[in-house]
PDB file of C-alpha atoms in Angstrom:
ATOM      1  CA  UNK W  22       0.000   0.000   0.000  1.00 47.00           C
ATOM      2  CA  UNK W  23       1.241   3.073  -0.771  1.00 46.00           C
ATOM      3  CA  UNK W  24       2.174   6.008   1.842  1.00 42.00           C
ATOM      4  CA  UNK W  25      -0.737   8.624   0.363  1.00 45.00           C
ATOM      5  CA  UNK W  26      -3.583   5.826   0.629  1.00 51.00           C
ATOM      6  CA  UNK W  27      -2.315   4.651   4.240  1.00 45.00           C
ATOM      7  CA  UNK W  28      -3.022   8.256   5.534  1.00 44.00           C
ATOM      8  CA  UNK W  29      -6.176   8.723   3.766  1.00 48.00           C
ATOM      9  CA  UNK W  30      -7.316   5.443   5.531  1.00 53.00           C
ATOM     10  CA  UNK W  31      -6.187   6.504   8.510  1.00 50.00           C
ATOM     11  CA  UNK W  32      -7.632   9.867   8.712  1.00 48.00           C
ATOM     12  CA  UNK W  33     -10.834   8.964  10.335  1.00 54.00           C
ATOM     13  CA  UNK W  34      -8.972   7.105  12.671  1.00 51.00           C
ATOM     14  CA  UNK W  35      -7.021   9.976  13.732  1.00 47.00           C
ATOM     15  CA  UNK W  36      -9.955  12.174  13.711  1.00 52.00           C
ATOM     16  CA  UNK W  37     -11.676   9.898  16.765  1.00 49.00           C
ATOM     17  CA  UNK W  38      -8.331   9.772  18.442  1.00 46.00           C
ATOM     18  CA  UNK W  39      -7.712  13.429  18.803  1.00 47.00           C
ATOM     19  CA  UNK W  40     -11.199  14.942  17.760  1.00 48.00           C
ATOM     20  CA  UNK W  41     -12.142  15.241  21.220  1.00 45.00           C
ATOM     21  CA  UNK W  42     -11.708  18.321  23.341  1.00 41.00           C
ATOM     22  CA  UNK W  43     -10.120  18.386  26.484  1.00 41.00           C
ATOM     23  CA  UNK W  44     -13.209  17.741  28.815  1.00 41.00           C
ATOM     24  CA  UNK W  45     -14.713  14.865  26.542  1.00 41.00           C
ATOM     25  CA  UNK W  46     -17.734  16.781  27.227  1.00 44.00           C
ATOM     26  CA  UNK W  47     -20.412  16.249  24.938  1.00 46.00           C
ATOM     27  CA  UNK W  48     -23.721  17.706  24.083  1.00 46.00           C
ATOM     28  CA  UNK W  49     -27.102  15.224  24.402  1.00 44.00           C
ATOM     29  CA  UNK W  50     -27.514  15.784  27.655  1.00 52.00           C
ATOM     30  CA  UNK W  51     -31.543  16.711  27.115  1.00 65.00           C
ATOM     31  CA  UNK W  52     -33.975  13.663  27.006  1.00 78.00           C
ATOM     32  CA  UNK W  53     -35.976  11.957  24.282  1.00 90.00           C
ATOM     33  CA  UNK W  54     -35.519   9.620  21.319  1.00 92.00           C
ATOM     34  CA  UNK W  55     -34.031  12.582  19.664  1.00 93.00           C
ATOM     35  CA  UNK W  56     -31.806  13.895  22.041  1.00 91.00           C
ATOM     36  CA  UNK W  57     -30.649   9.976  23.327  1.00 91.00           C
ATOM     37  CA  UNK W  58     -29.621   9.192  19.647  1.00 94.00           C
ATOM     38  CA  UNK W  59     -27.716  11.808  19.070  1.00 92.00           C
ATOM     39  CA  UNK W  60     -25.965  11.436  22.353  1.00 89.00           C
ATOM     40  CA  UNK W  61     -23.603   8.761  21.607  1.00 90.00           C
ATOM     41  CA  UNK W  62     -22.638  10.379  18.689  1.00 92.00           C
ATOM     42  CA  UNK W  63     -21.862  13.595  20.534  1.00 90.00           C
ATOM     43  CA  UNK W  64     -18.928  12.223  22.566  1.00 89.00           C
ATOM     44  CA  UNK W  65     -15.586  11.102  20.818  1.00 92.00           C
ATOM     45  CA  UNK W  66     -15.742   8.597  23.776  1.00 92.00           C
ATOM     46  CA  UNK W  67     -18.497   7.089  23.025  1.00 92.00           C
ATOM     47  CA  UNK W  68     -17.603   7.195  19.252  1.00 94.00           C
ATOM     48  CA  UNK W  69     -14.978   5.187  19.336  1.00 95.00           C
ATOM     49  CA  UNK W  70     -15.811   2.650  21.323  1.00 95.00           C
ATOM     50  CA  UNK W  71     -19.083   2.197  18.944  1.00 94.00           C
ATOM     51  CA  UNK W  72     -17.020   2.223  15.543  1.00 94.00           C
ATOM     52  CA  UNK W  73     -14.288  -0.083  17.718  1.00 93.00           C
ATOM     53  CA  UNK W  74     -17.131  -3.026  18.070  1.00 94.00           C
ATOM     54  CA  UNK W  75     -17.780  -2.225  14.140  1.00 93.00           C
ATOM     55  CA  UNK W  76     -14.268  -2.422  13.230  1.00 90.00           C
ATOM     56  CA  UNK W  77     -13.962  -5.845  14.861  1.00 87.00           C
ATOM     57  CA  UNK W  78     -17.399  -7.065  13.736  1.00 89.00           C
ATOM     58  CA  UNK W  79     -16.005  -6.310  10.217  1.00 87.00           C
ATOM     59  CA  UNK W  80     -13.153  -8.428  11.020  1.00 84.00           C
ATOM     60  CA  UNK W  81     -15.063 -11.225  11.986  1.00 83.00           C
ATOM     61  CA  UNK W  82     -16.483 -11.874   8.239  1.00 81.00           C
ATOM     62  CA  UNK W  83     -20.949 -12.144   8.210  1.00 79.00           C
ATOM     63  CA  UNK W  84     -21.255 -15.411   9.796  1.00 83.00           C
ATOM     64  CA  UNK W  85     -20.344 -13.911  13.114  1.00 84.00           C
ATOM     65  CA  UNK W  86     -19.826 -10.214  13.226  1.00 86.00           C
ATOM     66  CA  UNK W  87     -23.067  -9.624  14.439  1.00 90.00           C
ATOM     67  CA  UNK W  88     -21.907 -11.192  17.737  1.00 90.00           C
ATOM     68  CA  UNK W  89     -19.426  -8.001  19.259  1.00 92.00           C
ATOM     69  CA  UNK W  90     -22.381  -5.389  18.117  1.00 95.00           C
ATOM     70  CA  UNK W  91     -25.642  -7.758  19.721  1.00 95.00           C
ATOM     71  CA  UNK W  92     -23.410  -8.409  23.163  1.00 95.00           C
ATOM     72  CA  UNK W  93     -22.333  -4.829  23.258  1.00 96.00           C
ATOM     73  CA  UNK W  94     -25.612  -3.179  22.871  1.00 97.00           C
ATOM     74  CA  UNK W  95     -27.394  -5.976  24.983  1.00 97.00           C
ATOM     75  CA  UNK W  96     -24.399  -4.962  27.993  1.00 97.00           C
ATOM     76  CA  UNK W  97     -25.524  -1.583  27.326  1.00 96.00           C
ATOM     77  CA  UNK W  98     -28.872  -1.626  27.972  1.00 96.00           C
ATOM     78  CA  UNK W  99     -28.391  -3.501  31.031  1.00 95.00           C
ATOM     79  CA  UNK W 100     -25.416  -1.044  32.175  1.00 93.00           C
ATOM     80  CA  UNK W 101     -28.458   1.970  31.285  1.00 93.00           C
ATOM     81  CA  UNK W 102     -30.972   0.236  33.333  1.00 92.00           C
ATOM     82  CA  UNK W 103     -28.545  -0.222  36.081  1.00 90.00           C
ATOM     83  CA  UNK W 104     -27.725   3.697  35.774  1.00 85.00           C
ATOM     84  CA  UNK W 105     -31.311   4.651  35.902  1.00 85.00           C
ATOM     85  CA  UNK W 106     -31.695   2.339  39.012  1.00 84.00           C
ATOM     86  CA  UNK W 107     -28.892   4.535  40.715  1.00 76.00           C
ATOM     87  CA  UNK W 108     -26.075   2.538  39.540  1.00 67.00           C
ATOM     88  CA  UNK W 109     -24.232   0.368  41.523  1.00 71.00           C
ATOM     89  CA  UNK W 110     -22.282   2.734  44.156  1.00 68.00           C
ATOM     90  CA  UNK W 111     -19.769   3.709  41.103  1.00 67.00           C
ATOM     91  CA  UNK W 112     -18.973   7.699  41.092  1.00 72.00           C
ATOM     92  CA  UNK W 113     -18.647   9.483  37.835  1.00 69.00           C
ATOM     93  CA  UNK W 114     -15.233   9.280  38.044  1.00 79.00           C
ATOM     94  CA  UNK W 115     -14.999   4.977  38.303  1.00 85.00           C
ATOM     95  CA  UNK W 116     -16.896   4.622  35.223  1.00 86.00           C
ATOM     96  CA  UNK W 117     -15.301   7.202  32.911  1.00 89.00           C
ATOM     97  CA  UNK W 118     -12.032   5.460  33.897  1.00 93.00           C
ATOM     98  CA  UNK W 119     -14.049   2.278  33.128  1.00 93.00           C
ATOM     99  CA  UNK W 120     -15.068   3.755  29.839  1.00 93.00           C
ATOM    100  CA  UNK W 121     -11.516   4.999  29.132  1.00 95.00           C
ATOM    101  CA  UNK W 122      -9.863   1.435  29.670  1.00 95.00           C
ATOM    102  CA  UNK W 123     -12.674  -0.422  27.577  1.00 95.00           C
ATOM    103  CA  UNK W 124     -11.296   1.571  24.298  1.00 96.00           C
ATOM    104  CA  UNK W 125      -7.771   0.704  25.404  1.00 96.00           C
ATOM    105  CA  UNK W 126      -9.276  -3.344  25.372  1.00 93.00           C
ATOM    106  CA  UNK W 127     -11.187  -2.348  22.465  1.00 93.00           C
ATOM    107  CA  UNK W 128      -8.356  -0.925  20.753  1.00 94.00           C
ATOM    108  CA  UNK W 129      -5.695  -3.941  22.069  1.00 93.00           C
ATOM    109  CA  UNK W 130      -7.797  -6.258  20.834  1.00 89.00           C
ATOM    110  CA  UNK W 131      -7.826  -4.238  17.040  1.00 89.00           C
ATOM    111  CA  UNK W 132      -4.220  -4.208  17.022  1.00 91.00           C
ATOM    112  CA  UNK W 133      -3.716  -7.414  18.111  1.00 88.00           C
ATOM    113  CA  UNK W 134      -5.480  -8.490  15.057  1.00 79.00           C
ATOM    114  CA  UNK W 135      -6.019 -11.819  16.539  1.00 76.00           C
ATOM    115  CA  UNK W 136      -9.136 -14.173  16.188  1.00 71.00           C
ATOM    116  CA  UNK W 137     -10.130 -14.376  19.773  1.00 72.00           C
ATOM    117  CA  UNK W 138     -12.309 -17.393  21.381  1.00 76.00           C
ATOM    118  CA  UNK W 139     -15.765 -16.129  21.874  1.00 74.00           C
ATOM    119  CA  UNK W 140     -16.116 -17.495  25.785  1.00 79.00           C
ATOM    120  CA  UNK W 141     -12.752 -14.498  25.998  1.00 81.00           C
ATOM    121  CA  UNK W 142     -14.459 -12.048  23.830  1.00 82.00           C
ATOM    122  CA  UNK W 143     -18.064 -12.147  24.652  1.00 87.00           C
ATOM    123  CA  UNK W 144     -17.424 -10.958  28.260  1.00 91.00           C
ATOM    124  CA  UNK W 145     -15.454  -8.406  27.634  1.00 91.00           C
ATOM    125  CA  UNK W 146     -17.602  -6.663  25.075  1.00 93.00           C
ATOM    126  CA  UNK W 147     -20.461  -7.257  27.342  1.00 95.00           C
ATOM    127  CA  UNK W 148     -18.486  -5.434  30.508  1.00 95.00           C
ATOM    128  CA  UNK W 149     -17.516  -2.717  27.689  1.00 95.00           C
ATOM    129  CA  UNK W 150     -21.804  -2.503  26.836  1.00 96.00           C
ATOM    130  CA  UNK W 151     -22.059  -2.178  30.675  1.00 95.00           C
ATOM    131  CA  UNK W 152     -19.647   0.806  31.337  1.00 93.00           C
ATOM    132  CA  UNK W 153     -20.941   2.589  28.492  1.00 93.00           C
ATOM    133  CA  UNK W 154     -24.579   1.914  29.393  1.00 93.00           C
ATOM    134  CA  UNK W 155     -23.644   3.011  33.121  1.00 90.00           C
ATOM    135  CA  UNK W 156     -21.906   6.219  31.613  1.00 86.00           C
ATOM    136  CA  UNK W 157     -25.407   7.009  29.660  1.00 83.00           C
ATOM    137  CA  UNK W 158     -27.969   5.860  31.842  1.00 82.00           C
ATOM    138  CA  UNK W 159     -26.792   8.135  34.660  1.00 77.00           C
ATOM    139  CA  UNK W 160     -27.084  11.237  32.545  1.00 78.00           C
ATOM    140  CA  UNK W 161     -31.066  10.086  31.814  1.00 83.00           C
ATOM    141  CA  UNK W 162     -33.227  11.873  33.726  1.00 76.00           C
ATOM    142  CA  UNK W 163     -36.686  11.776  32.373  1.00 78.00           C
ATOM    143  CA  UNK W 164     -38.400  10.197  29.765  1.00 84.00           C
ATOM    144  CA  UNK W 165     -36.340   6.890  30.240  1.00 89.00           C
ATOM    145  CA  UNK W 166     -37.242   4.739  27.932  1.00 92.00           C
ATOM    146  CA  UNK W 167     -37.304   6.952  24.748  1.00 94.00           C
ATOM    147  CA  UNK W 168     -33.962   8.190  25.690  1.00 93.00           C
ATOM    148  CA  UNK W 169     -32.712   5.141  26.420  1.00 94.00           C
ATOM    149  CA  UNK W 170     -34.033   3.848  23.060  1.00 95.00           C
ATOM    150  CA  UNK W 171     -32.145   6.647  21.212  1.00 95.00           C
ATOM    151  CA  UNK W 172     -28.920   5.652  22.777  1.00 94.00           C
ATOM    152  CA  UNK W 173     -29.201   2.455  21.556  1.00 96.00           C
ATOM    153  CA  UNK W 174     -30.397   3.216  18.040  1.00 96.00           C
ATOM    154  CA  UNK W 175     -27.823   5.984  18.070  1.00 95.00           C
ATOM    155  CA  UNK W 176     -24.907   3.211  19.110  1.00 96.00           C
ATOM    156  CA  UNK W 177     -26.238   0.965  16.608  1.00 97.00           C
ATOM    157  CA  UNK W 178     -25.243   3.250  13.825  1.00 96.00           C
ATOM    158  CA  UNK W 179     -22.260   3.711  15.423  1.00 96.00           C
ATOM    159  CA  UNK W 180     -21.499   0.053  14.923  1.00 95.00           C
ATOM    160  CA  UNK W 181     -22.709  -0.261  11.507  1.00 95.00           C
ATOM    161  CA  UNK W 182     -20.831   3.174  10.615  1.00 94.00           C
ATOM    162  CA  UNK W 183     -17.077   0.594  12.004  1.00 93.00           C
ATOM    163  CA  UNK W 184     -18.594  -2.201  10.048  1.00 92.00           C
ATOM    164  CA  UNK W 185     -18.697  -0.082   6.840  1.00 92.00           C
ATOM    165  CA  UNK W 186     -15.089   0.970   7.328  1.00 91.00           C
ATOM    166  CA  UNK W 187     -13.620  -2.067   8.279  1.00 88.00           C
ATOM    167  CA  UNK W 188     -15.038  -3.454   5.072  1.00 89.00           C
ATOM    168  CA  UNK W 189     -13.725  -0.614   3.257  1.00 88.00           C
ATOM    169  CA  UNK W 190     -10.102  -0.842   5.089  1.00 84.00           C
ATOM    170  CA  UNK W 191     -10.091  -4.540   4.769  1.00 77.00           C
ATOM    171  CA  UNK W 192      -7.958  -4.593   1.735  1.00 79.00           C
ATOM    172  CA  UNK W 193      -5.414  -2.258   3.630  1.00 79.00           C
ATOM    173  CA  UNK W 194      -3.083  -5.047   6.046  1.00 69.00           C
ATOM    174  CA  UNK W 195      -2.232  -2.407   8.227  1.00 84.00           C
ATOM    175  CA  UNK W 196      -5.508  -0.129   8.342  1.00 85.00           C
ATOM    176  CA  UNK W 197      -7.231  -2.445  11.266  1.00 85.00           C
ATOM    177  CA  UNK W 198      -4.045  -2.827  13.224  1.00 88.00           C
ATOM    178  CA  UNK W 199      -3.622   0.830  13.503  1.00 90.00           C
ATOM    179  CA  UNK W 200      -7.113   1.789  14.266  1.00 89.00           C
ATOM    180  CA  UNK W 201      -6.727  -0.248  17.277  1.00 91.00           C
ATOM    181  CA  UNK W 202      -3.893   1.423  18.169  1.00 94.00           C
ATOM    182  CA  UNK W 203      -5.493   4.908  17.640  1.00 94.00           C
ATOM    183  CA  UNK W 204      -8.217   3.819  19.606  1.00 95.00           C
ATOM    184  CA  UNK W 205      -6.448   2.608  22.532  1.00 95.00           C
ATOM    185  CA  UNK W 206      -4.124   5.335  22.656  1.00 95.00           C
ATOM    186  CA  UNK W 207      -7.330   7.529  22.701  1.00 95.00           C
ATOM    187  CA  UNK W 208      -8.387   5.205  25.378  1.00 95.00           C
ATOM    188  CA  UNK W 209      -4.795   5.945  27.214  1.00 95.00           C
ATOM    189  CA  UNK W 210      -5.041   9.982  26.720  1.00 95.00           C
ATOM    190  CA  UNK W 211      -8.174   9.796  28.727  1.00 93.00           C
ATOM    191  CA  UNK W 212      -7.191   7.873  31.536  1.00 91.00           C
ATOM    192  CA  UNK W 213      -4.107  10.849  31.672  1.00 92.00           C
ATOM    193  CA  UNK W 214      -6.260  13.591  31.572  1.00 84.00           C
TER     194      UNK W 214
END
């Protein structure tokens, strides 16, 4: 591949790595079906840890890249019902580390570019679901369920969005590899700041 095409491919890589400003706050913070969808696509957290679960789905061929987007989403709706329930004695602080360190997992697990067992993987994209459904269902405040719905819808496009360019990187060796690397050294520049 040639040097010009490896940096186009890896612009919207870079983009979620260091798109994010120095807070990682993100708008979405009002309630509804509207306002929940558009949440996880308002935080370059959140982002990359959607297109991550695409990016590996993609990797995983048809037969079973449904798998990482189902057991994420199905993690997140539990970790969003726990959050509305109060969580589980977790400050805000816990879980955004917890959110950081699932893209660095997310990310390792990109780079390592290595078929992984499902009885290994399943778990941990379910804990990743969890924090990230934690991390949204304690911003919900009223109209639960439509909001919550949004988030989910919103995160499912979010997948499919890292499915599409993992198919379209496929042909690249090195495109996957480094998008788990960007990834989980977006994961480490939270956890620093």
């Amino acid at each position: 591949m040639s040097l010009p095409r490896l940096a186009l491919t890896a612009l919207p890589f870079l983009a979620l790595a260091f798109g994010a400003s120095p807070a990682l706050a993100h708008a979405g913070h009002e309630h509804g079906l509207v306002a929940g969808f558009l949440h996880p696509l308002m935080g370059a957290d959140h982002v990359a840890a959607m297109v991550a679960i695409g990016l590996w789905a993609a990797s995983l061929g048809w037969q079973r890249g449904w798998l990482p987007p189902v057991g994420f989403l199905a993690g997140m709706a539990g970790g969003i019902a726990l959050g509305l329930a109060g969580g589980i004695g977790l400050g805000f602080g816990v879980v955004e580390t917890a959110v950081a360190g699932s893209l660095i997992v997310l990310g390792a697990m990109l780079a390592m570019a290595q078929p992984f067992r499902a009885a290994v993987a399943l778990p941990l994209v379910l804990v990743a679901g969890l924090v990230h459904g934690l991390a949204h269902g304690g911003e919900i405040a009223s109209a639960a369920l439509p909001t919550a719905f949004g988030m989910l819808a919103g995160s499912a496009l979010l997948h499919g969005f890292g499915a599409a360019l993992g198919v379209a990187s496929a042909r690249y060796a090195g495109a996957l590899r480094f998008g788990g690397a960007a990834i989980a050294g977006f994961g480490a520049l939270m956890l620093l700041s």
